[in-house]
One Martini backbone bead per residue (centre of mass of N, CA, C, O) as a GRO file, in nm:
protein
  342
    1UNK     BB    1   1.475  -3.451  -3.271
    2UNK     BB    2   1.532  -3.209  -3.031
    3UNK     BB    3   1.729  -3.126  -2.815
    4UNK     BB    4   1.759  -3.054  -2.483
    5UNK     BB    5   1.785  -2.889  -2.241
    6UNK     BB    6   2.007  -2.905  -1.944
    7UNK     BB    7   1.849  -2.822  -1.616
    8UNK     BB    8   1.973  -2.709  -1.289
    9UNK     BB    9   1.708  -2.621  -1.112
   10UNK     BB   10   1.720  -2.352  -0.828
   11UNK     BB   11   1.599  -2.192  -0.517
   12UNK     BB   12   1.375  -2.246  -0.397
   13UNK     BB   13   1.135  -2.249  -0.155
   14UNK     BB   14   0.954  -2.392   0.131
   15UNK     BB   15   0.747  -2.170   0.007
   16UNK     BB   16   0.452  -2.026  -0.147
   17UNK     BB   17   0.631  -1.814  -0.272
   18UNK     BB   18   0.825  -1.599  -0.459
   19UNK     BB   19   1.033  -1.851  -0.536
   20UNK     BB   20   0.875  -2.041  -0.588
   21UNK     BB   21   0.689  -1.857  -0.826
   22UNK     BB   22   0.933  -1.856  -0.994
   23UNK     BB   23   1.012  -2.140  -1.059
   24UNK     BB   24   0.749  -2.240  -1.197
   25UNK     BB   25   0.761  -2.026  -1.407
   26UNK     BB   26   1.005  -2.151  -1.538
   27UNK     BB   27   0.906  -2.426  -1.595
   28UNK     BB   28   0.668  -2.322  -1.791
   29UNK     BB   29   0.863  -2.168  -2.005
   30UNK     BB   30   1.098  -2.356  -2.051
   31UNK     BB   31   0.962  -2.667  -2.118
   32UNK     BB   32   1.002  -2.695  -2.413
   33UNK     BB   33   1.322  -2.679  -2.411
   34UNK     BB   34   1.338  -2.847  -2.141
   35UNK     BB   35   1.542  -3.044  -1.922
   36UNK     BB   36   1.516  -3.085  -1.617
   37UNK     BB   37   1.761  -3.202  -1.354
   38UNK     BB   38   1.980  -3.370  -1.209
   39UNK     BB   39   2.267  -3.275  -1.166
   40UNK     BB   40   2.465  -3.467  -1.295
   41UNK     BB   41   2.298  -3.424  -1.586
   42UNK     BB   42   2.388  -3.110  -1.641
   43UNK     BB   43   2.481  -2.802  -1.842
   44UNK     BB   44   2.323  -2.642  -1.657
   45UNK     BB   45   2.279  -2.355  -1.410
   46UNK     BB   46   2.005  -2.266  -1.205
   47UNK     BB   47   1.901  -1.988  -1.029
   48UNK     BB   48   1.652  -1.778  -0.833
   49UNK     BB   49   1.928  -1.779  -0.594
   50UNK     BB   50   2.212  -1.733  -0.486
   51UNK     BB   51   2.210  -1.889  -0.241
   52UNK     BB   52   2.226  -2.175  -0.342
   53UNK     BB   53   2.509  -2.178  -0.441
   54UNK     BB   54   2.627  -2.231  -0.150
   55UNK     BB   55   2.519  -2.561  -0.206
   56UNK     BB   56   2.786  -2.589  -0.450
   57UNK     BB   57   3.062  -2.686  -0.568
   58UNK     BB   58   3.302  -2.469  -0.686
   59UNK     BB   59   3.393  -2.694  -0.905
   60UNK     BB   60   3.109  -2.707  -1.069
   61UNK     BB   61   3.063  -2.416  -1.111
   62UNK     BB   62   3.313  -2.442  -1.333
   63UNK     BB   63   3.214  -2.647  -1.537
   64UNK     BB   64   2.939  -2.469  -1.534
   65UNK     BB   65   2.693  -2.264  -1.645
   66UNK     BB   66   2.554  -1.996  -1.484
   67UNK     BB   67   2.263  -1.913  -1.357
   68UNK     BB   68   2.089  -1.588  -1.232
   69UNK     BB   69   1.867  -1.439  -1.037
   70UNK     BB   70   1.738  -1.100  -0.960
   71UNK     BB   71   1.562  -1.114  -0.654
   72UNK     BB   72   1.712  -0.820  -0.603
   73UNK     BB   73   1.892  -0.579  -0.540
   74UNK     BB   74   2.201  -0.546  -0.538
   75UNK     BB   75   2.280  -0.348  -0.318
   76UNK     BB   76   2.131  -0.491  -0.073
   77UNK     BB   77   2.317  -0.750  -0.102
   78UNK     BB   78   2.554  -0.622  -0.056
   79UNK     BB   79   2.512  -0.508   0.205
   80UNK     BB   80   2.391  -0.761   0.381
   81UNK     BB   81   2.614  -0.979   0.260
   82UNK     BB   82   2.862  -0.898   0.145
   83UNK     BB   83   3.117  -1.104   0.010
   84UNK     BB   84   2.945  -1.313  -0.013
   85UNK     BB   85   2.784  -1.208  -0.236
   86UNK     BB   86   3.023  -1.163  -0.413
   87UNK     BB   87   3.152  -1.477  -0.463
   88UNK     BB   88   2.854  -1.572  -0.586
   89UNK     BB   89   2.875  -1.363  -0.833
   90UNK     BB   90   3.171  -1.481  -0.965
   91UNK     BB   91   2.995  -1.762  -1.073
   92UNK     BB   92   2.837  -1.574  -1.266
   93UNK     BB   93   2.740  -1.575  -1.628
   94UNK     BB   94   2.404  -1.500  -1.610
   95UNK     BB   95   2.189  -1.266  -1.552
   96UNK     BB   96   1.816  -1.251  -1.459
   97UNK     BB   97   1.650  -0.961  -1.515
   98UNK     BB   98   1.298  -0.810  -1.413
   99UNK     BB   99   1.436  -0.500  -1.485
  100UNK     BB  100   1.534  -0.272  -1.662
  101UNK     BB  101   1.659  -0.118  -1.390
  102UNK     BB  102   1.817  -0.371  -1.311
  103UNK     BB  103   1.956  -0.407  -1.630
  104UNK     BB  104   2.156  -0.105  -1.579
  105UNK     BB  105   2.312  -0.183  -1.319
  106UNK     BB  106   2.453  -0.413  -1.466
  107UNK     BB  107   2.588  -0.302  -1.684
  108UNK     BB  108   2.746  -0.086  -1.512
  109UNK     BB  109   2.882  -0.322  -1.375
  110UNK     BB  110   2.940  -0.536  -1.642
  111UNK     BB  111   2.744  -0.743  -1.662
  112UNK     BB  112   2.579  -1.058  -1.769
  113UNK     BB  113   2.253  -0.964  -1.941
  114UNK     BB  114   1.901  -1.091  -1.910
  115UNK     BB  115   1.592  -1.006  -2.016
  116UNK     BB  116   1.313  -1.124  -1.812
  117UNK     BB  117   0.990  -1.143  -1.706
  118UNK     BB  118   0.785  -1.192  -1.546
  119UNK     BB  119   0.539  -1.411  -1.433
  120UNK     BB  120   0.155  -1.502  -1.477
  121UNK     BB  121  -0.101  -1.660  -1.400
  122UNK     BB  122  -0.397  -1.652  -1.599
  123UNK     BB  123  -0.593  -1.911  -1.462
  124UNK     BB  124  -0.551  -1.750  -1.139
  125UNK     BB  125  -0.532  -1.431  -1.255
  126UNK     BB  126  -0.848  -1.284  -1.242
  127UNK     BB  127  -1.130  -1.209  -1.299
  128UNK     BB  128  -1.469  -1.105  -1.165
  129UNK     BB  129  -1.746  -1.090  -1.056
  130UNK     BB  130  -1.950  -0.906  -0.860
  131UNK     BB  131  -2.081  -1.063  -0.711
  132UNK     BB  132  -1.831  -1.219  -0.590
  133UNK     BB  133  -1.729  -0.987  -0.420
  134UNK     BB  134  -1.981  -0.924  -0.245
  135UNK     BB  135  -1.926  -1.201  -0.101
  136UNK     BB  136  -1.634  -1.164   0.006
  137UNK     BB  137  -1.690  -0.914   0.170
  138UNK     BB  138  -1.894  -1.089   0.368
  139UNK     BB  139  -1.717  -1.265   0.470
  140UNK     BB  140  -1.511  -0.995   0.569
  141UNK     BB  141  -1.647  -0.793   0.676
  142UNK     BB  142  -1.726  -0.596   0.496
  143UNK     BB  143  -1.768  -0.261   0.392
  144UNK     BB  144  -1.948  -0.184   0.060
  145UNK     BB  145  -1.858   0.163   0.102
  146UNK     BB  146  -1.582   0.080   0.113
  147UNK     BB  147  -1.273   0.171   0.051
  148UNK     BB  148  -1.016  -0.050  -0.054
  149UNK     BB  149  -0.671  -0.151   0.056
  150UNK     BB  150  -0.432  -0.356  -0.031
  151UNK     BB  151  -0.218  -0.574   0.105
  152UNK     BB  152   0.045  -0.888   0.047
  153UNK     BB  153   0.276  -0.814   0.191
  154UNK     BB  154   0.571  -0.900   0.389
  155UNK     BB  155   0.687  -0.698   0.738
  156UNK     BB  156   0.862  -0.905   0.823
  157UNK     BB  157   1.089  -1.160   0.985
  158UNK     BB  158   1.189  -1.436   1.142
  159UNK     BB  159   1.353  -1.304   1.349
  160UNK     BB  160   1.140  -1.003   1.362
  161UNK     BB  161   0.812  -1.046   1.347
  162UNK     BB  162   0.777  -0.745   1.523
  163UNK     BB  163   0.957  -0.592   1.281
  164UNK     BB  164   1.021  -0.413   1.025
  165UNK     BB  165   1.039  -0.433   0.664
  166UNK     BB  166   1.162  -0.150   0.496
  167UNK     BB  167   1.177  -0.225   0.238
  168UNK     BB  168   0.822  -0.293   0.221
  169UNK     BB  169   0.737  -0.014   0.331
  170UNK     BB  170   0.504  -0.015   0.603
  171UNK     BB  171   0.510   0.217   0.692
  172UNK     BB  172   0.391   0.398   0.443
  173UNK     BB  173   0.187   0.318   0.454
  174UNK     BB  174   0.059   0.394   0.737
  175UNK     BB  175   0.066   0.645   0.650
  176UNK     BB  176  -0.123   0.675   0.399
  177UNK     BB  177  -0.378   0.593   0.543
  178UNK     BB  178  -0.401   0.729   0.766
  179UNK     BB  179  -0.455   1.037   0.595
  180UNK     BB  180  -0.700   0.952   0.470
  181UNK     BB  181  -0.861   0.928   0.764
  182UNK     BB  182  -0.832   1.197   0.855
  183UNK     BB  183  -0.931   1.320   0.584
  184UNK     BB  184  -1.261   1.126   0.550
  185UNK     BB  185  -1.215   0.886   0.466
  186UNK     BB  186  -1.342   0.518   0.399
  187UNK     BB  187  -1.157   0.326   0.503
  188UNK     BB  188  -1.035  -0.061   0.403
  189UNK     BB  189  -0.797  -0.276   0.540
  190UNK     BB  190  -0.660  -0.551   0.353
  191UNK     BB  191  -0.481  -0.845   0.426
  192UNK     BB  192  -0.214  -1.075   0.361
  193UNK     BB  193  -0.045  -1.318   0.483
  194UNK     BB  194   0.256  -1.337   0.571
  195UNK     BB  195   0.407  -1.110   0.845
  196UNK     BB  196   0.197  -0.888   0.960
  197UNK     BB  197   0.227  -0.783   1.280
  198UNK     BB  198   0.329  -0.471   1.227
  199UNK     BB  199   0.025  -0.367   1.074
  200UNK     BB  200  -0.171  -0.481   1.275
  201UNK     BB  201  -0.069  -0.272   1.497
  202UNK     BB  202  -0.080  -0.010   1.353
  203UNK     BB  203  -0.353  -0.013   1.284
  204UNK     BB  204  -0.481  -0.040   1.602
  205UNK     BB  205  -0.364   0.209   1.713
  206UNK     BB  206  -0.521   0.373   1.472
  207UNK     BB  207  -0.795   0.334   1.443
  208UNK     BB  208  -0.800   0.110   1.151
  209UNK     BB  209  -0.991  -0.043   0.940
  210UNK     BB  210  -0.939  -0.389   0.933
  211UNK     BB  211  -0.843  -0.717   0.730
  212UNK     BB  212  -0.751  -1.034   0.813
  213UNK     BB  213  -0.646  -1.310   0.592
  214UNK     BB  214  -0.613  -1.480   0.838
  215UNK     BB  215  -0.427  -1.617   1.105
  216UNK     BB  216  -0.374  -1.433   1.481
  217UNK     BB  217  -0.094  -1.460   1.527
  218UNK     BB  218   0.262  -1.454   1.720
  219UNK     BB  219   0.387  -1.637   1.550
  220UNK     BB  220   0.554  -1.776   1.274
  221UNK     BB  221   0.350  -1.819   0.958
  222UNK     BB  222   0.430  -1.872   0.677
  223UNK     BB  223   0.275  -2.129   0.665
  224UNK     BB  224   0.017  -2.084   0.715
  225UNK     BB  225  -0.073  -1.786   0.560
  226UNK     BB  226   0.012  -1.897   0.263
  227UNK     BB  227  -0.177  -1.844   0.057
  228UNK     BB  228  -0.357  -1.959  -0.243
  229UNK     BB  229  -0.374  -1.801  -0.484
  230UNK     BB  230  -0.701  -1.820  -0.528
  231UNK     BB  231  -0.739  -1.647  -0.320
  232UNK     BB  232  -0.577  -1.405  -0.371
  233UNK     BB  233  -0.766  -1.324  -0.596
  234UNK     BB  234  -1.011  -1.276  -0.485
  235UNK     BB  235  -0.900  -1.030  -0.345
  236UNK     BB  236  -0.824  -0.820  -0.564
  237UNK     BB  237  -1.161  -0.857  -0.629
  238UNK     BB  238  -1.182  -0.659  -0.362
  239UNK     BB  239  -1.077  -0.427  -0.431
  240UNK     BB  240  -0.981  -0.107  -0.503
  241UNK     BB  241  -0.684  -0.119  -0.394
  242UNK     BB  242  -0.334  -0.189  -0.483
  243UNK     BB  243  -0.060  -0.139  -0.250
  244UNK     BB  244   0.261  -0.012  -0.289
  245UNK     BB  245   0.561   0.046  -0.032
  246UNK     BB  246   0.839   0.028  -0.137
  247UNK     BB  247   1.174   0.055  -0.175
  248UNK     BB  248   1.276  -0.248  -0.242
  249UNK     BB  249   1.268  -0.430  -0.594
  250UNK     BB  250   1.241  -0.657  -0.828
  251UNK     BB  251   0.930  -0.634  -0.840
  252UNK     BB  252   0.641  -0.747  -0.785
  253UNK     BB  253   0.394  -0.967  -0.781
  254UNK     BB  254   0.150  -0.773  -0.728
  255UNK     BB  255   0.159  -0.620  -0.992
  256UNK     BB  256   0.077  -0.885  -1.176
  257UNK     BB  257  -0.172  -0.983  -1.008
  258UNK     BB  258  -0.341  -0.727  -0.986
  259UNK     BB  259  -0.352  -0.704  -1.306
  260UNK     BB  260  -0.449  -0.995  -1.430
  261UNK     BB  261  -0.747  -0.889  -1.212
  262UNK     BB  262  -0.801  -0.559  -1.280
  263UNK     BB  263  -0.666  -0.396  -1.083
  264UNK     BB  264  -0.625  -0.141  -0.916
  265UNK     BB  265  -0.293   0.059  -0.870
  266UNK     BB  266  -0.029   0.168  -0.651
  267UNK     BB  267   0.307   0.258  -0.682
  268UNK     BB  268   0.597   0.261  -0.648
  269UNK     BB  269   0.956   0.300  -0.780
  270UNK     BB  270   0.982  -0.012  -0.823
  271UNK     BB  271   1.135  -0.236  -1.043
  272UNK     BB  272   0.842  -0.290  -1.247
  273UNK     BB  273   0.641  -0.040  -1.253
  274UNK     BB  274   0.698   0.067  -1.497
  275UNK     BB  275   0.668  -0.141  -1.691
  276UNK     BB  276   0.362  -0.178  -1.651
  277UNK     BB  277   0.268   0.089  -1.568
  278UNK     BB  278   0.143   0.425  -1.508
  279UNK     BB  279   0.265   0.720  -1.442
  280UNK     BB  280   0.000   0.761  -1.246
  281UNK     BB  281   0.060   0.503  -1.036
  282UNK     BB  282   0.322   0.630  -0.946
  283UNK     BB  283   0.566   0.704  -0.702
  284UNK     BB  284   0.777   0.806  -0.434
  285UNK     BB  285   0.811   0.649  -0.153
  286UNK     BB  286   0.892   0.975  -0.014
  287UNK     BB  287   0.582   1.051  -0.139
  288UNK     BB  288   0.314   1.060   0.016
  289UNK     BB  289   0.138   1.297  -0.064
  290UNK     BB  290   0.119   1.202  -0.372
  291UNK     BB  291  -0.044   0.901  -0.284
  292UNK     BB  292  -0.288   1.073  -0.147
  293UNK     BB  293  -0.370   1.223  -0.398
  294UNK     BB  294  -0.439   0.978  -0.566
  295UNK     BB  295  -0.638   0.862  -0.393
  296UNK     BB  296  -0.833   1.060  -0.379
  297UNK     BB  297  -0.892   1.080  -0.637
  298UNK     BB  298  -0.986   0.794  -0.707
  299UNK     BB  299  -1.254   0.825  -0.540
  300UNK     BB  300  -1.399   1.047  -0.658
  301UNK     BB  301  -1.334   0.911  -0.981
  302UNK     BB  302  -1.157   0.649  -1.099
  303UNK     BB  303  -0.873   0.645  -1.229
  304UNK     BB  304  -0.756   0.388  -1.235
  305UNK     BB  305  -0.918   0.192  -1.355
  306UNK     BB  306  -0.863   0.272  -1.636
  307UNK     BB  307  -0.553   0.130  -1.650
  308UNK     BB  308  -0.664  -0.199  -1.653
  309UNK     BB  309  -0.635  -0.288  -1.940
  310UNK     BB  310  -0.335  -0.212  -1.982
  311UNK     BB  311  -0.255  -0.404  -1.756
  312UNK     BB  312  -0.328  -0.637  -1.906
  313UNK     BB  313  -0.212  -0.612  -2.178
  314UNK     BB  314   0.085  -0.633  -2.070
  315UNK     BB  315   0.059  -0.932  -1.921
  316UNK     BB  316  -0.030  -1.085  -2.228
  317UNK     BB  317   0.250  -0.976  -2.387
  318UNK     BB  318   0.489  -1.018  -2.154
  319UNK     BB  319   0.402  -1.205  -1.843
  320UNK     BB  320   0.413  -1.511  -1.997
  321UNK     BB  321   0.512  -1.800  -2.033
  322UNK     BB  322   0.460  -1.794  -2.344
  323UNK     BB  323   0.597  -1.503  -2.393
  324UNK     BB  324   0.919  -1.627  -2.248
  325UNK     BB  325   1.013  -1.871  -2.409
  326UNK     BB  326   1.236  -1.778  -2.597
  327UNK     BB  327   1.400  -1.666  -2.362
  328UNK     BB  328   1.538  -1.952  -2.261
  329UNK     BB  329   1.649  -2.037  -2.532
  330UNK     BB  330   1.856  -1.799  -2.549
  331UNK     BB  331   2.000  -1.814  -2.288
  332UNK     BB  332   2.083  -2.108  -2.291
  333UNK     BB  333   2.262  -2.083  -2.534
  334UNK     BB  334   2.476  -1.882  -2.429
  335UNK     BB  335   2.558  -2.051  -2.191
  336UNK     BB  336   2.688  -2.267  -2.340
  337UNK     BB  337   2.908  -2.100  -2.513
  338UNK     BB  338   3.056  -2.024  -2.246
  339UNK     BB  339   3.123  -2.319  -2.175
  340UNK     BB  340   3.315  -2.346  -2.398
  341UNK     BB  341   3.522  -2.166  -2.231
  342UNK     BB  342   3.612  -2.316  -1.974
   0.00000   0.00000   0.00000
């Protein structure tokens, strides 16, 4: 019997949310390779989040190969976090990259990277029949004839919970829409997800229809409003688009949740975007006049539709668990030939 990696996961939040669906797909593309194990017992340490390495006695990451995934742009965490960030950085001996865009950033500062895509459940994010979109459109009280617009990012932070955040460009989203109604497109924006209270008030503001799907807190609902997967599929199965307007992503998991679902999808030119979409779908973040252009044309026309074979076709051959397995056993190789130099 073939003996298996010995690796201490960790770095999930305590929400099912991106940092948890990262953790979850690793175990599930690892685990043919991989036996989990609590700390005393691993041979080496793997993070989905650099936090977490804050929390192992800087003795112990010396001793084992770490390996850690870049959860969000390098820059941004430089920023934010600036040398806290950068000290646990430099006990990282392979960072795991989910996008080319990624992989060049971190090659050029010379650090060692390993690319493994995101993956998504493919057994949870599916299409639907239309019947199955009509019905639940007739239950979030959704007109049948209104072009649905998606987003189910979260714009507000548990500190700060009205004012935008605006790596997920929040703003962008909403001048986007707001455009459209201008323009006298029948829009209606469909939102899922927790912390989006900075985008219901500004959709309400601006007298933009829209639906909110869960409960219209004023406090941070993160743990209340986090949808079950299974639903959030319902959701993007009943979308005309769904609208990615972020400045700054690792992923982000909508694009391949999108895309699993045979979803028409339009996003900015962040993290993996380019990896999964075709270069119709895609927009610069900056450049709104061009967002409002491409939606315009798919209202008349359908023409994001079109895409949406290939966007499935890209998510079954590269980005599930079972297409990224050899390539955890390949990282974990690594990390130990590393290890046995420390």
């Amino acid at each position: 019997m073939i003996s298996k990696f010995r690796v201490f996961l960790t770095g999930a939040d305590g929400y099912q949310w991106a940092l948890r669906e990262d953790y979850n797909q690793t175990i599930a593309a690892a685990s043919g390779c991989t036996d989990f194990v609590a700390f005393p017992e691993a041979d080496l340490i793997h993070t989905v989040y650099w936090e977490a390495l804050k929390s192992i006695p800087a003795k112990e990451l010396l001793k084992r190969p770490v390996i850690c995934n870049l959860s969000g742009e390098w820059p941004r965490y430089e920023q934010d976090a600036g040398q806290v960030f950068l000290d646990m950085a430099s006990k990282v001996d392979i960072w795991i990259v989910r996008s080319r865009q990624a992989e060049r950033t971190l090659q050029q500062k010379g650090y060692n990277v390993f690319f493994i895509p995101y993956t998504v459940n493919t057994s949870i994010f599916r299409p639907q029949q239309n019947t199955d979109k009509q019905m639940i459109r007739k239950q979030l009280k959704i007109p049948q004839d209104a072009y649905v617009i998606g987003n189910f990012m979260r714009d507000s932070t548990a500190g700060k919970i009205c004012a935008p955040k605006l790596v997920k460009g929040p703003d962008i989203f909403v001048e986007i829409v707001s455009r459209l109604q201008k323009n006298g497109h029948a829009i209606h924006v469909l939102l899922a997800g927790p912390r989006r209270h900075w985008v219901r008030k500004r959709l309400r503001e601006k007298s933009i229809p829209f639906t909110f799907a869960g409960w219209k807190l004023w406090f941070d609902d993160m743990r209340i409003n986090t949808l079950h997967r299974t639903r959030l599929n319902e959701l993007y199965n009943v979308l005309d688009l769904s609208l990615v307007s972020s400045r700054s992503e690792a992923g982000p998991h909508a694009i391949l949740e999108a895309a699993a679902a045979k979803c028409p999808q339009l996003s900015s030119r962040v993290g993996i975007a380019e990896d999964v979409l075709l270069p119709s779908q895609i927009y610069d973040y900056d450049d709104v006049d061009t967002a409002v252009a491409k939606i315009e044309d798919d209202i008349l026309t359908g023409n994001l539709k079109v895409n949406c074979p290939e966007n499935y076709a890209t998510v079954l051959s590269r980005h599930t668990a079972e297409s990224c397995a050899k390539s955890y056993q390949e990282v974990y190789s690594m990390a130990l030939a590393i290890g046995e130099e420390k």
